[in-house]
mmCIF file of C-alpha atoms in Angstrom:
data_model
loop_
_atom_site.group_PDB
_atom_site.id
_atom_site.type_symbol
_atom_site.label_atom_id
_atom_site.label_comp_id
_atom_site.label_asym_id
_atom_site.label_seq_id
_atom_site.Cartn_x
_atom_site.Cartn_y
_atom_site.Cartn_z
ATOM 1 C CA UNK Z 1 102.867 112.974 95.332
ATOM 2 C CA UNK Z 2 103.474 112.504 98.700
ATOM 3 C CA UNK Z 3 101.339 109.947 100.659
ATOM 4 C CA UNK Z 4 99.751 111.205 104.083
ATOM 5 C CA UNK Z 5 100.335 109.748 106.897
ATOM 6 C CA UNK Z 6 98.178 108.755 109.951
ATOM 7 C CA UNK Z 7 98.435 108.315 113.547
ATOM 8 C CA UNK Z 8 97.384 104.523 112.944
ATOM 9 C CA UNK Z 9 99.925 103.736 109.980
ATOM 10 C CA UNK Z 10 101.736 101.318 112.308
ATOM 11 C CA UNK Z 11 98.607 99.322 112.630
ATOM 12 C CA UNK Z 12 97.763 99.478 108.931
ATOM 13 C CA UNK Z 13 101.416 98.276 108.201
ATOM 14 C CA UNK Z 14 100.912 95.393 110.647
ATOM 15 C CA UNK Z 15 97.957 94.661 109.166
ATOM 16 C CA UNK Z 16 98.774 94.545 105.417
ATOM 17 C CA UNK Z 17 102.025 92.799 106.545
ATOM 18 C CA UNK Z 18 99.760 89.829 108.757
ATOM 19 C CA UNK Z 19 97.279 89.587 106.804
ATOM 20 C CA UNK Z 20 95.789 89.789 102.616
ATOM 21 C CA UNK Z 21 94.282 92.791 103.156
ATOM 22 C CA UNK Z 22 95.401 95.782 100.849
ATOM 23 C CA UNK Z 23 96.539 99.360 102.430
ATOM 24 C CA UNK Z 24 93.070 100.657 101.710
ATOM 25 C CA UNK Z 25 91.339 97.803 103.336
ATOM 26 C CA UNK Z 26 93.798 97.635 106.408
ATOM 27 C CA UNK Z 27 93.116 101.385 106.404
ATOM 28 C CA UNK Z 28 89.096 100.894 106.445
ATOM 29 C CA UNK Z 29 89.119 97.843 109.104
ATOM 30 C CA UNK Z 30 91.127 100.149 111.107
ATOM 31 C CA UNK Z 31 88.667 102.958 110.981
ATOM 32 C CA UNK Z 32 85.487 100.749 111.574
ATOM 33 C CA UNK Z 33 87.414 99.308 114.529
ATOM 34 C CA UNK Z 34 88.174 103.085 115.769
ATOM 35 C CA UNK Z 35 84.367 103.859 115.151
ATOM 36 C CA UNK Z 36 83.189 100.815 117.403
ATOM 37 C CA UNK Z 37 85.342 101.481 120.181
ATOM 38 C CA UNK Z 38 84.105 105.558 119.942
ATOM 39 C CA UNK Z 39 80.381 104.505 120.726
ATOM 40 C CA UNK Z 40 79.147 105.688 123.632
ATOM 41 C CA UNK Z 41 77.200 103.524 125.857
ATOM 42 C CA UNK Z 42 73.709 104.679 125.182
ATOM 43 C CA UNK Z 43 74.629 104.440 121.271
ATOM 44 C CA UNK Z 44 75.559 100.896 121.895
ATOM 45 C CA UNK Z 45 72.566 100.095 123.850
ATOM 46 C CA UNK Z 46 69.958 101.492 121.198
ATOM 47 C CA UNK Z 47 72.269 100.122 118.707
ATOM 48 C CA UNK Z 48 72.460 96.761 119.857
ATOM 49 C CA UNK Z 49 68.379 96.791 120.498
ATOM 50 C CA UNK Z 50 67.345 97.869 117.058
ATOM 51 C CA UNK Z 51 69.942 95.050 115.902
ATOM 52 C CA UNK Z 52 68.286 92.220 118.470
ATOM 53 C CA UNK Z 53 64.617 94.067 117.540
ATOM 54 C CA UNK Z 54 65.058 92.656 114.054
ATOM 55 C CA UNK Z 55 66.031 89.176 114.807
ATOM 56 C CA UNK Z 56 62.635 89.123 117.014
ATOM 57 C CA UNK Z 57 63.662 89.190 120.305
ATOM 58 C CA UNK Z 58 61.540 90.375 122.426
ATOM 59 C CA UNK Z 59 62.118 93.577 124.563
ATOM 60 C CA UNK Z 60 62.674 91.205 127.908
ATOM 61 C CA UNK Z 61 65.693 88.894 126.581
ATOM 62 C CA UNK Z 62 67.033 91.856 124.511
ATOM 63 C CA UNK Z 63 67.563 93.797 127.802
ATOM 64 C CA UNK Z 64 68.922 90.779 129.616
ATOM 65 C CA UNK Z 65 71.165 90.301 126.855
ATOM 66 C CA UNK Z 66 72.164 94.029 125.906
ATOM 67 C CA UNK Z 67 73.071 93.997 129.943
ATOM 68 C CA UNK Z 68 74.841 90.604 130.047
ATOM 69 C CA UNK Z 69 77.144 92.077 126.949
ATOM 70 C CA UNK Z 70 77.870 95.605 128.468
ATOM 71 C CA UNK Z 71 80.806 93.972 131.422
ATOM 72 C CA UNK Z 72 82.719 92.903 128.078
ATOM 73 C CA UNK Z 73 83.349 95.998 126.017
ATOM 74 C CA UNK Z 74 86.424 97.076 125.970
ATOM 75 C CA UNK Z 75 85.811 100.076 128.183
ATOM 76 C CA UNK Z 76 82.686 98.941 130.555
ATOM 77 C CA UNK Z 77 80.622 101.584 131.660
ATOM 78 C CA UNK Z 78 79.396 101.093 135.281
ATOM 79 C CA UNK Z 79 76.193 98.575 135.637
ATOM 80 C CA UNK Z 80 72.737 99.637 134.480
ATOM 81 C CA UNK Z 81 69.827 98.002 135.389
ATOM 82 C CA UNK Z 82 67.383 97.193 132.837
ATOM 83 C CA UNK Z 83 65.421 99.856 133.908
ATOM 84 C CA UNK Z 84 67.836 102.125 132.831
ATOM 85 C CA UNK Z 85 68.473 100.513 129.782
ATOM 86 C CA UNK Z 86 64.876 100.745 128.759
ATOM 87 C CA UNK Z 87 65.044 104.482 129.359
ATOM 88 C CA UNK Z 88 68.597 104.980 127.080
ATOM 89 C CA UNK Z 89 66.402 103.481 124.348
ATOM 90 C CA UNK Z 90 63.020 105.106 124.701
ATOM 91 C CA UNK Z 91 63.768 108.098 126.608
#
């Protein structure tokens, strides 16, 4: 049977060549990392509240914080105020 082939398979090679992970695990990290890189801003922001929400922060130092983190993704999207970040997560 022949194996399929992917627009990543470089970086699964690398990966299973650097590192212990198996194919299907290099194949899976690769895919997660893909996934996190895909989420749009507003996903990210309710995202990272729900995740901040449940280790008890309050909404005031989860908005500073969600808005101190946005400069550093990998792709920034352009300031928001926390005004605006409040409104991405509810509405």
């Amino acid at each position: 049977m022949l194996e399929r082939r992917t627009s990543h398979d470089d970086l699964v090679d690398h990966l299973v060549r650097s590192t212990p992970l198996q194919r299907g695990e290099a194949a899976r990290v690769v895919l997660d990392v893909l996934a996190y890189f895909d989420e749009t801003t507003e996903e990210f922001v309710r995202r990272r509240h729900r995740e901040l929400q449940s280790g008890g922060l309050a909404n005031a130092e989860i908005f500073e914080r969600i808005a101190a983190e946005l400069p550093h993704r990998a792709v920034a999207p352009p300031r928001l105020s926390l005004r605006q970040l409040r409104r991405i997560v509810y509405g």
